Amino acid sequence: LGEVDSASKALFGPDCTLQARTPAEETFFTFDSADNQFHVAPFSTQTSYQPYTESVRKSGDSEILRVGYVSPADDSYGNKSAEAKPAPVKYMEYVVKTNPQTGEHYISAIRMAQ
């Protein structure tokens, strides 16, 4: 639990509060309160959507990353050559800030791209 809490704060910022419980909706992890441990279900990256950072822009004290998600069926999936142009099926924006105490970047928000 302590390791997951520390990692959550590193990824999502110092104000992130971890809820040590299994979510009500179906998810990829469960929490075992008896052992005080999270259990994560294994999954294959072969069938997962691949993130593709399309652009970065500055907005106040934040950087906004526009990230497209590429289907495993896309011809560019896994292909890192310059000729392979991905065709994302979904876009999200990741708002990245800097923790003033550590100087490390963290994700302060994730939202649908506009």
PDB file of C-alpha atoms in Angstrom:
ATOM      1  CA  LEU A   1       0.000   0.000   0.000  1.00  0.00           C
ATOM      2  CA  GLY A   2       2.817   2.390   0.871  1.00  0.00           C
ATOM      3  CA  GLU A   3       4.597   1.817  -2.447  1.00  0.00           C
ATOM      4  CA  VAL A   4       1.410   2.335  -4.444  1.00  0.00           C
ATOM      5  CA  ASP A   5       0.601   5.491  -2.461  1.00  0.00           C
ATOM      6  CA  SER A   6       4.097   6.899  -3.114  1.00  0.00           C
ATOM      7  CA  ALA A   7       3.876   6.046  -6.818  1.00  0.00           C
ATOM      8  CA  SER A   8       0.428   7.673  -7.036  1.00  0.00           C
ATOM      9  CA  LYS A   9       1.763  10.900  -5.566  1.00  0.00           C
ATOM     10  CA  ALA A  10       4.735  10.845  -7.963  1.00  0.00           C
ATOM     11  CA  LEU A  11       2.465  10.311 -10.968  1.00  0.00           C
ATOM     12  CA  PHE A  12      -0.540  12.460  -9.996  1.00  0.00           C
ATOM     13  CA  GLY A  13       0.970  15.045  -7.653  1.00  0.00           C
ATOM     14  CA  PRO A  14       1.310  15.724  -3.944  1.00  0.00           C
ATOM     15  CA  ASP A  15      -2.437  16.272  -3.442  1.00  0.00           C
ATOM     16  CA  CYS A  16      -3.351  12.802  -4.750  1.00  0.00           C
ATOM     17  CA  THR A  17      -5.203  10.763  -2.156  1.00  0.00           C
ATOM     18  CA  LEU A  18      -5.256   7.043  -2.660  1.00  0.00           C
ATOM     19  CA  GLN A  19      -8.431   5.132  -1.845  1.00  0.00           C
ATOM     20  CA  ALA A  20      -7.376   1.762  -0.468  1.00  0.00           C
ATOM     21  CA  ARG A  21     -10.363  -0.243  -1.662  1.00  0.00           C
ATOM     22  CA  THR A  22     -11.590  -2.203  -4.652  1.00  0.00           C
ATOM     23  CA  PRO A  23     -13.581   0.066  -6.996  1.00  0.00           C
ATOM     24  CA  ALA A  24     -17.326  -0.612  -7.298  1.00  0.00           C
ATOM     25  CA  GLU A  25     -17.056  -0.839 -11.096  1.00  0.00           C
ATOM     26  CA  GLU A  26     -15.141  -3.607 -12.819  1.00  0.00           C
ATOM     27  CA  THR A  27     -11.489  -2.692 -13.092  1.00  0.00           C
ATOM     28  CA  PHE A  28      -8.020  -4.155 -13.592  1.00  0.00           C
ATOM     29  CA  PHE A  29      -7.136  -4.248  -9.884  1.00  0.00           C
ATOM     30  CA  THR A  30      -8.483  -5.233  -6.482  1.00  0.00           C
ATOM     31  CA  PHE A  31      -7.442  -4.283  -2.974  1.00  0.00           C
ATOM     32  CA  ASP A  32      -6.987  -6.919  -0.270  1.00  0.00           C
ATOM     33  CA  SER A  33      -7.489  -5.133   3.055  1.00  0.00           C
ATOM     34  CA  ALA A  34      -6.373  -8.188   5.046  1.00  0.00           C
ATOM     35  CA  ASP A  35      -2.908  -8.096   3.411  1.00  0.00           C
ATOM     36  CA  ASN A  36      -2.977  -4.321   2.742  1.00  0.00           C
ATOM     37  CA  GLN A  37      -2.026  -5.028  -0.883  1.00  0.00           C
ATOM     38  CA  PHE A  38      -3.244  -4.156  -4.356  1.00  0.00           C
ATOM     39  CA  HIS A  39      -3.516  -6.982  -6.881  1.00  0.00           C
ATOM     40  CA  VAL A  40      -3.262  -6.023 -10.550  1.00  0.00           C
ATOM     41  CA  ALA A  41      -4.580  -8.324 -13.276  1.00  0.00           C
ATOM     42  CA  PRO A  42      -2.015  -9.055 -15.998  1.00  0.00           C
ATOM     43  CA  PHE A  43      -2.865  -7.954 -19.520  1.00  0.00           C
ATOM     44  CA  SER A  44      -1.166  -8.058 -22.871  1.00  0.00           C
ATOM     45  CA  THR A  45       0.116  -4.892 -24.502  1.00  0.00           C
ATOM     46  CA  GLN A  46      -0.467  -6.614 -27.850  1.00  0.00           C
ATOM     47  CA  THR A  47      -4.180  -5.795 -27.679  1.00  0.00           C
ATOM     48  CA  SER A  48      -3.953  -2.404 -25.960  1.00  0.00           C
ATOM     49  CA  TYR A  49      -4.317   0.975 -27.601  1.00  0.00           C
ATOM     50  CA  GLN A  50      -0.964   2.676 -28.080  1.00  0.00           C
ATOM     51  CA  PRO A  51      -0.615   6.320 -26.941  1.00  0.00           C
ATOM     52  CA  TYR A  52       0.810   8.775 -29.447  1.00  0.00           C
ATOM     53  CA  THR A  53       1.783  12.290 -28.303  1.00  0.00           C
ATOM     54  CA  GLU A  54       0.627  14.580 -31.086  1.00  0.00           C
ATOM     55  CA  SER A  55       1.467  17.970 -29.573  1.00  0.00           C
ATOM     56  CA  VAL A  56       2.530  19.871 -26.462  1.00  0.00           C
ATOM     57  CA  ARG A  57       1.525  23.412 -25.581  1.00  0.00           C
ATOM     58  CA  LYS A  58       2.177  25.679 -22.609  1.00  0.00           C
ATOM     59  CA  SER A  59      -0.752  27.098 -20.619  1.00  0.00           C
ATOM     60  CA  GLY A  60       0.145  29.101 -17.518  1.00  0.00           C
ATOM     61  CA  ASP A  61       2.093  26.854 -15.161  1.00  0.00           C
ATOM     62  CA  SER A  62       1.061  23.724 -17.073  1.00  0.00           C
ATOM     63  CA  GLU A  63       1.986  21.848 -20.204  1.00  0.00           C
ATOM     64  CA  ILE A  64      -0.891  20.274 -22.130  1.00  0.00           C
ATOM     65  CA  LEU A  65      -0.112  17.072 -24.034  1.00  0.00           C
ATOM     66  CA  ARG A  66      -2.555  16.075 -26.771  1.00  0.00           C
ATOM     67  CA  VAL A  67      -2.385  12.281 -26.869  1.00  0.00           C
ATOM     68  CA  GLY A  68      -4.026  10.121 -29.506  1.00  0.00           C
ATOM     69  CA  TYR A  69      -4.732   6.444 -28.957  1.00  0.00           C
ATOM     70  CA  VAL A  70      -3.886   4.154 -31.856  1.00  0.00           C
ATOM     71  CA  SER A  71      -5.761   0.893 -32.367  1.00  0.00           C
ATOM     72  CA  PRO A  72      -3.775  -2.357 -32.530  1.00  0.00           C
ATOM     73  CA  ALA A  73      -5.355  -2.785 -36.002  1.00  0.00           C
ATOM     74  CA  ASP A  74      -3.683   0.425 -37.288  1.00  0.00           C
ATOM     75  CA  ASP A  75      -0.810  -0.166 -39.738  1.00  0.00           C
ATOM     76  CA  SER A  76       1.445   2.167 -37.722  1.00  0.00           C
ATOM     77  CA  TYR A  77       0.915   0.266 -34.449  1.00  0.00           C
ATOM     78  CA  GLY A  78       4.323  -0.510 -32.975  1.00  0.00           C
ATOM     79  CA  ASN A  79       6.079   0.917 -36.035  1.00  0.00           C
ATOM     80  CA  LYS A  80       8.493   3.684 -34.970  1.00  0.00           C
ATOM     81  CA  SER A  81       9.621   4.727 -38.467  1.00  0.00           C
ATOM     82  CA  ALA A  82       9.073   8.289 -39.686  1.00  0.00           C
ATOM     83  CA  GLU A  83       6.918   7.059 -42.583  1.00  0.00           C
ATOM     84  CA  ALA A  84       4.375   5.400 -40.280  1.00  0.00           C
ATOM     85  CA  LYS A  85       1.687   7.988 -39.578  1.00  0.00           C
ATOM     86  CA  PRO A  86      -0.718   6.824 -36.888  1.00  0.00           C
ATOM     87  CA  ALA A  87      -4.462   7.398 -37.149  1.00  0.00           C
ATOM     88  CA  PRO A  88      -5.648   7.748 -33.539  1.00  0.00           C
ATOM     89  CA  VAL A  89      -9.239   6.740 -32.806  1.00  0.00           C
ATOM     90  CA  LYS A  90      -9.495   8.815 -29.613  1.00  0.00           C
ATOM     91  CA  TYR A  91      -7.763  11.895 -28.210  1.00  0.00           C
ATOM     92  CA  MET A  92      -7.138  12.930 -24.598  1.00  0.00           C
ATOM     93  CA  GLU A  93      -5.361  15.886 -23.034  1.00  0.00           C
ATOM     94  CA  TYR A  94      -2.920  15.359 -20.188  1.00  0.00           C
ATOM     95  CA  VAL A  95      -2.232  18.426 -18.022  1.00  0.00           C
ATOM     96  CA  VAL A  96       1.301  18.217 -16.616  1.00  0.00           C
ATOM     97  CA  LYS A  97       2.541  20.411 -13.769  1.00  0.00           C
ATOM     98  CA  THR A  98       5.741  20.605 -11.729  1.00  0.00           C
ATOM     99  CA  ASN A  99       5.786  19.770  -8.034  1.00  0.00           C
ATOM    100  CA  PRO A 100       7.413  22.853  -6.447  1.00  0.00           C
ATOM    101  CA  GLN A 101       8.872  20.787  -3.597  1.00  0.00           C
ATOM    102  CA  THR A 102      10.575  18.114  -5.712  1.00  0.00           C
ATOM    103  CA  GLY A 103      10.853  19.729  -9.152  1.00  0.00           C
ATOM    104  CA  GLU A 104       9.336  16.561 -10.653  1.00  0.00           C
ATOM    105  CA  HIS A 105       6.543  16.612 -13.237  1.00  0.00           C
ATOM    106  CA  TYR A 106       3.158  15.052 -12.484  1.00  0.00           C
ATOM    107  CA  ILE A 107      -0.194  14.605 -14.232  1.00  0.00           C
ATOM    108  CA  SER A 108      -2.651  17.034 -12.655  1.00  0.00           C
ATOM    109  CA  ALA A 109      -5.594  16.240 -14.961  1.00  0.00           C
ATOM    110  CA  ILE A 110      -6.705  14.011 -17.813  1.00  0.00           C
ATOM    111  CA  ARG A 111      -9.591  15.190 -19.970  1.00  0.00           C
ATOM    112  CA  MET A 112     -11.236  14.639 -23.330  1.00  0.00           C
ATOM    113  CA  ALA A 113      -9.434  16.623 -26.029  1.00  0.00           C
ATOM    114  CA  GLN A 114     -11.258  19.641 -27.401  1.00  0.00           C
TER     115      GLN A 114
END
